[in-house]
Amino acid sequence: MSDNSKGAALITGASTGIGAVYADRLAKRGHDLILVARDEARLNALADRLRAETGVKVEVIKADLTQRADLAGLEQRLAGDASITTLVNNAGVAGAGDFVGSDPDAFEKMIQLNVTAVTRLAAAAARNFVPRDRGTIINLASVVALMPELNNPVYGATKAFVIYLTQGLRAQFAGSAVRLQAVLPGATRTEIWERSGSDINAIDPNMVMEVDDLVDAALAGLDQGELVTIPSLPDAADWHAALAAKAKLYPNLSRSRPAARLKPA
Ligand SMILES: NC(=O)c1ccc[n+]([C@@H]2O[C@H](COP(=O)([O-])OP(=O)(O)OC[C@H]3O[C@@H](n4cnc5c(N)ncnc54)[C@H](OP(=O)(O)O)[C@@H]3O)[C@@H](O)[C@H]2O)c1
């Protein structure tokens, strides 16, 4: 167990973009770090900088989260290492292009990373955190989860999964001090755009957030106890109103008889 009372934060996709900024901010908050991604050289460069600047312990784990063996090793570490107090489930890929023209293998890889790895890592962290009644799980979703008509439909669906998973876990761990948060970035300037064959410069600059602002706002939302944080949304009441509109459906979502409007012709 680390002598660091804040414990260690394990961050997936920490080699660049949003994950690298989480690494910076959590180190500055005094967390030791476990940085995970495939590009070991980039992880080591970030680790060296953060050790020098903050004095925290930084470990690097090279892992491809779409590879079963790499994922299993990480799950074991997350579930069994009591010094880990935070999981930032951040690694993700996006996709461009239309559904029919896209490679189904690319969809499967996206689902492996954005859904399967996120779920298995959250489950491993929960096995560690819930019995100890402490710990934080941050899951990176996206605003496209709320707008499935935008962007690649499979990407939006994977991110909707992340929101539902986070909300479902909150309900399941209702009596627990474990903190949960889904973060829903809008367009944020990182490599994900290039990597998925999109051009962020084609988007109205008023809609594009810088990555430092995004992570700082997401952490402010965490500090305020938000379960779902939409960094650019001015009034959180609008999100709660959307939830309330959905909850209005609940009494009629499962009944013994079909609705009268659906009488067979
Ligand atoms: N940027 C946006 O506009 C935006 C908007 C909404 C949501 N998000 C979400 O925010 C999260 C971070 O996105 P980002 O914009 O920071 O993306 P990014 O700049 O492309 O970084 C993605 C990170 O994930 C890692 N990664 C990718 N595939 C991996 C794999 N198979 N195994 C392990 N690590 C892998 C990458 O590192 P290696 O290549 O070294 O493995 C990198 O560190 C994602 O979940 C994304 O969906 C982003």
Coordinates of C-alpha atoms and ligand atoms in Angstrom, one line a residue:
M1 CA 0.0 0.0 0.0
S2 CA 1.3 3.4 -0.9
D3 CA 2.0 5.9 1.8
N4 CA 0.2 8.4 -0.3
S5 CA -3.1 9.0 1.5
K6 CA -4.9 10.1 -1.7
G7 CA -3.9 6.8 -3.3
A8 CA -3.1 6.1 -6.9
A9 CA -5.2 7.0 -9.9
L10 CA -5.2 4.5 -12.8
I11 CA -5.8 6.3 -16.1
T12 CA -6.4 4.5 -19.3
G13 CA -5.5 6.3 -22.6
A14 CA -3.1 8.5 -20.7
S15 CA -0.5 8.9 -23.5
T16 CA -2.3 11.9 -25.0
G17 CA -5.4 14.0 -25.1
I18 CA -7.9 14.0 -22.2
G19 CA -6.2 11.1 -20.4
A20 CA -2.8 12.9 -20.4
V21 CA -4.5 16.1 -18.9
Y22 CA -6.2 14.0 -16.2
A23 CA -2.7 12.6 -15.4
D24 CA -1.4 16.1 -15.0
R25 CA -4.3 17.3 -12.8
L26 CA -4.5 14.3 -10.6
A27 CA -0.7 14.3 -10.0
K28 CA -1.0 18.0 -9.0
R29 CA -3.8 17.0 -6.6
G30 CA -1.3 14.6 -5.0
H31 CA -2.3 11.2 -6.5
D32 CA 0.3 8.7 -7.5
L33 CA -0.4 7.6 -11.0
I34 CA -0.6 4.4 -13.1
L35 CA -0.7 5.4 -16.7
V36 CA -2.0 3.0 -19.3
A37 CA -1.9 3.1 -23.1
R38 CA -0.2 1.4 -26.0
D39 CA 2.5 4.0 -26.7
E40 CA 5.1 3.3 -24.0
A41 CA 7.5 6.1 -25.2
R42 CA 4.8 8.8 -24.8
L43 CA 3.7 7.4 -21.4
N44 CA 7.3 7.4 -20.2
A45 CA 7.8 11.0 -21.3
L46 CA 4.7 12.1 -19.5
A47 CA 5.7 10.1 -16.4
D48 CA 9.1 11.7 -16.3
R49 CA 7.7 15.2 -16.5
L50 CA 5.1 14.5 -13.8
R51 CA 7.6 12.9 -11.4
A52 CA 9.9 15.9 -11.8
E53 CA 7.1 18.5 -11.5
T54 CA 5.1 17.0 -8.7
G55 CA 7.1 14.3 -6.9
V56 CA 4.3 11.7 -7.1
K57 CA 5.1 8.1 -8.0
V58 CA 4.2 7.3 -11.6
E59 CA 4.1 3.8 -13.1
V60 CA 3.6 3.1 -16.7
I61 CA 1.8 0.1 -18.1
K62 CA 1.8 -0.6 -21.8
A63 CA -1.4 -2.3 -22.7
D64 CA -3.8 -2.7 -25.6
L65 CA -7.2 -2.8 -24.0
T66 CA -8.7 -4.6 -27.0
Q67 CA -6.3 -7.6 -26.2
R68 CA -7.8 -10.0 -23.7
A69 CA -4.6 -10.8 -21.9
D70 CA -3.6 -7.1 -21.5
L71 CA -7.1 -6.3 -20.2
A72 CA -7.1 -9.3 -17.8
G73 CA -3.7 -8.2 -16.3
L74 CA -5.1 -4.7 -15.7
E75 CA -8.3 -6.0 -14.2
Q76 CA -6.3 -8.2 -11.8
R77 CA -4.2 -5.2 -10.7
L78 CA -7.2 -2.9 -10.3
A79 CA -9.2 -5.4 -8.3
G80 CA -6.4 -6.4 -6.0
D81 CA -4.2 -3.3 -5.3
A82 CA -5.6 -1.5 -2.3
S83 CA -3.4 1.6 -3.1
I84 CA -5.6 2.4 -6.1
T85 CA -8.4 4.8 -5.2
T86 CA -9.3 6.2 -8.6
L87 CA -10.1 4.8 -12.1
V88 CA -10.3 7.1 -15.0
N89 CA -11.9 4.9 -17.7
N90 CA -10.8 7.2 -20.6
A91 CA -9.3 5.2 -23.5
G92 CA -11.6 5.3 -26.4
V93 CA -11.8 5.5 -30.2
A94 CA -14.3 7.3 -32.4
G95 CA -15.2 6.5 -36.0
A96 CA -16.2 8.4 -39.0
G97 CA -18.2 7.3 -42.0
D98 CA -21.5 5.8 -42.7
F99 CA -22.8 2.5 -41.2
V100 CA -23.1 0.6 -44.4
G101 CA -19.7 1.6 -45.8
S102 CA -17.8 0.9 -42.6
D103 CA -15.7 -2.2 -41.7
P104 CA -17.6 -4.3 -39.1
D105 CA -14.3 -5.3 -37.6
A106 CA -13.6 -1.7 -36.8
F107 CA -17.0 -1.5 -35.0
E108 CA -16.1 -4.6 -33.1
K109 CA -12.8 -3.1 -32.0
M110 CA -14.5 0.1 -31.0
I111 CA -17.0 -1.8 -28.9
Q112 CA -14.2 -3.8 -27.3
L113 CA -12.4 -0.6 -26.2
N114 CA -15.3 1.7 -25.5
V115 CA -17.7 -0.8 -24.0
T116 CA -16.1 -4.1 -23.0
A117 CA -12.9 -2.7 -21.5
V118 CA -14.7 0.1 -19.8
T119 CA -17.2 -2.4 -18.2
R120 CA -14.6 -4.9 -17.2
L121 CA -12.3 -2.2 -15.7
A122 CA -15.2 -0.6 -13.8
A123 CA -16.2 -4.1 -12.5
A124 CA -12.6 -4.7 -11.3
A125 CA -12.4 -1.3 -9.6
A126 CA -15.8 -1.9 -8.0
R127 CA -14.5 -5.2 -6.5
N128 CA -11.7 -3.1 -5.0
F129 CA -13.6 0.0 -3.9
V130 CA -17.0 -1.2 -2.8
P131 CA -15.9 -3.4 0.1
R132 CA -13.7 -0.6 1.3
D133 CA -16.5 1.9 0.9
R134 CA -14.2 4.4 -0.9
G135 CA -12.8 5.2 -4.3
T136 CA -13.8 7.0 -7.5
I137 CA -14.7 5.8 -11.0
I138 CA -14.7 8.3 -13.8
N139 CA -16.1 7.1 -17.1
L140 CA -15.6 9.2 -20.3
A141 CA -18.8 9.2 -22.4
S142 CA -19.7 11.9 -24.9
V143 CA -22.5 14.4 -25.7
V144 CA -23.1 12.4 -28.9
A145 CA -24.7 9.8 -26.6
L146 CA -27.5 12.4 -26.3
M147 CA -27.5 13.1 -30.1
P148 CA -27.3 9.7 -31.8
E149 CA -28.2 11.3 -35.1
L150 CA -24.7 13.1 -35.1
N151 CA -21.4 11.3 -35.7
N152 CA -20.9 7.6 -36.2
P153 CA -24.0 5.7 -34.9
V154 CA -21.9 2.9 -33.3
Y155 CA -19.7 5.5 -31.5
G156 CA -22.8 7.3 -30.1
A157 CA -24.2 4.0 -29.0
T158 CA -21.0 3.0 -27.1
K159 CA -21.1 6.3 -25.3
A160 CA -24.8 6.0 -24.4
F161 CA -23.7 2.6 -22.9
V162 CA -21.2 4.4 -20.7
I163 CA -23.8 6.8 -19.4
Y164 CA -26.3 4.0 -18.6
L165 CA -23.6 2.0 -17.0
T166 CA -22.6 4.8 -14.7
Q167 CA -26.2 5.6 -13.8
G168 CA -26.9 1.9 -13.2
L169 CA -23.9 1.6 -11.0
R170 CA -24.9 4.6 -9.0
A171 CA -28.3 3.0 -8.3
Q172 CA -26.6 -0.3 -7.4
F173 CA -24.1 1.3 -5.1
A174 CA -26.6 3.8 -3.7
G175 CA -25.6 3.3 -0.1
S176 CA -21.9 3.4 -0.8
A177 CA -19.4 6.2 -0.6
V178 CA -17.8 5.2 -3.9
R179 CA -18.0 8.2 -6.2
L180 CA -19.1 7.7 -9.8
Q181 CA -19.1 10.2 -12.7
A182 CA -19.8 10.1 -16.4
V183 CA -18.2 12.9 -18.3
L184 CA -19.8 14.0 -21.5
P185 CA -17.3 16.1 -23.5
G186 CA -18.5 18.0 -26.6
A187 CA -16.0 18.5 -29.4
T188 CA -12.6 18.7 -27.7
R189 CA -9.3 19.5 -29.5
T190 CA -7.4 16.2 -29.3
E191 CA -5.9 13.6 -31.7
I192 CA -9.1 11.6 -31.7
W193 CA -10.4 13.6 -34.6
E194 CA -7.4 12.9 -36.9
R195 CA -7.3 9.3 -35.7
S196 CA -10.9 8.7 -36.7
G197 CA -10.5 10.5 -40.1
S198 CA -12.4 13.6 -39.1
D199 CA -11.3 17.3 -39.2
I200 CA -12.0 19.3 -36.1
N201 CA -11.2 22.4 -38.0
A202 CA -14.4 21.9 -40.0
I203 CA -16.4 22.4 -36.8
D204 CA -17.6 25.9 -35.7
P205 CA -14.8 27.0 -33.3
N206 CA -17.4 28.2 -30.9
M207 CA -18.3 24.5 -30.4
V208 CA -14.7 23.3 -29.8
M209 CA -13.3 23.2 -26.2
E210 CA -9.6 23.0 -25.4
V211 CA -8.6 19.9 -23.6
D212 CA -7.3 21.6 -20.4
D213 CA -10.6 23.5 -19.9
L214 CA -12.5 20.2 -20.5
V215 CA -10.6 18.3 -17.8
D216 CA -10.6 21.1 -15.3
A217 CA -14.4 21.5 -15.7
A218 CA -14.9 17.7 -15.4
L219 CA -13.0 17.6 -12.2
A220 CA -15.0 20.6 -10.9
G221 CA -18.1 18.6 -11.6
L222 CA -16.7 15.7 -9.7
D223 CA -15.8 17.9 -6.8
Q224 CA -19.4 19.2 -6.8
G225 CA -20.7 15.6 -6.6
E226 CA -22.2 15.5 -10.1
L227 CA -23.0 12.0 -11.4
V228 CA -23.2 13.3 -15.0
T229 CA -21.0 16.2 -16.0
I230 CA -21.6 18.0 -19.3
P231 CA -18.7 20.5 -19.2
S232 CA -20.2 23.1 -21.6
L233 CA -23.8 23.0 -20.2
P234 CA -24.4 26.3 -18.5
D235 CA -27.4 25.2 -16.3
A236 CA -27.3 21.7 -14.8
A237 CA -31.1 22.1 -14.3
D238 CA -31.5 21.5 -18.0
W239 CA -30.0 18.0 -17.6
H240 CA -32.2 17.3 -14.6
A241 CA -35.3 18.4 -16.6
A242 CA -34.4 15.9 -19.3
L243 CA -34.1 13.2 -16.7
A244 CA -37.4 14.2 -15.2
A245 CA -39.1 14.0 -18.6
K246 CA -37.8 10.5 -19.0
A247 CA -38.9 9.5 -15.5
K248 CA -42.4 10.6 -16.5
L249 CA -42.5 7.5 -18.8
Y250 CA -41.7 5.1 -15.9
P251 CA -45.2 4.2 -14.7
N252 CA -46.2 3.1 -18.2
L253 CA -43.1 1.3 -19.4
S254 CA -44.2 -2.1 -18.3
R255 CA -47.8 -3.0 -17.9
S256 CA -50.0 -6.1 -18.3
R257 CA -51.8 -4.8 -21.3
P258 CA -50.7 -3.2 -24.6
A259 CA -51.6 0.5 -24.9
A260 CA -55.0 1.1 -26.5
R261 CA -53.4 3.1 -29.3
L262 CA -51.7 -0.2 -30.5
K263 CA -55.0 -2.2 -31.0
P264 CA -54.4 -4.6 -33.9
A265 CA -56.1 -3.3 -37.1
Ligands
LIG1 N1 -12.0 14.7 -28.1 C1 -13.3 14.7 -28.2 O1 -13.8 15.5 -28.9 C2 -14.1 13.8 -27.3 C3 -15.5 14.1 -27.3 C4 -16.3 13.2 -26.5 C5 -15.7 12.2 -25.9 N2 -14.4 11.9 -25.9 C6 -13.9 10.7 -25.3 O2 -12.9 11.0 -24.4 C7 -11.9 9.9 -24.3 C8 -10.5 10.4 -24.6 O3 -10.5 10.9 -25.9 P1 -9.4 11.8 -26.5 O4 -10.1 12.8 -27.3 O5 -8.4 12.2 -25.5 O6 -8.7 10.8 -27.5 P2 -7.2 10.6 -28.1 O7 -6.5 11.9 -28.1 O8 -7.3 9.9 -29.4 O9 -6.6 9.7 -27.0 C9 -7.1 8.4 -26.8 C10 -6.2 7.7 -25.8 O10 -6.7 6.3 -25.8 C11 -5.5 5.4 -26.0 N3 -6.0 4.2 -26.7 C12 -6.5 4.2 -27.9 N4 -6.7 2.9 -28.2 C13 -6.3 2.1 -27.2 C14 -6.2 0.7 -26.9 N5 -6.6 -0.2 -27.8 N6 -5.7 0.3 -25.8 C15 -5.2 1.2 -24.9 N7 -5.3 2.5 -25.0 C16 -5.8 3.0 -26.2 C17 -4.5 6.3 -26.8 O11 -3.2 5.9 -26.6 P3 -2.3 4.9 -27.5 O12 -2.6 5.2 -28.9 O13 -0.9 5.2 -27.0 O14 -2.8 3.5 -27.1 C18 -4.7 7.6 -26.2 O15 -4.0 7.8 -25.0 C19 -12.5 8.9 -25.3 O16 -13.2 7.9 -24.6 C20 -13.4 9.6 -26.2 O17 -14.4 8.8 -26.8 C21 -13.6 12.7 -26.7

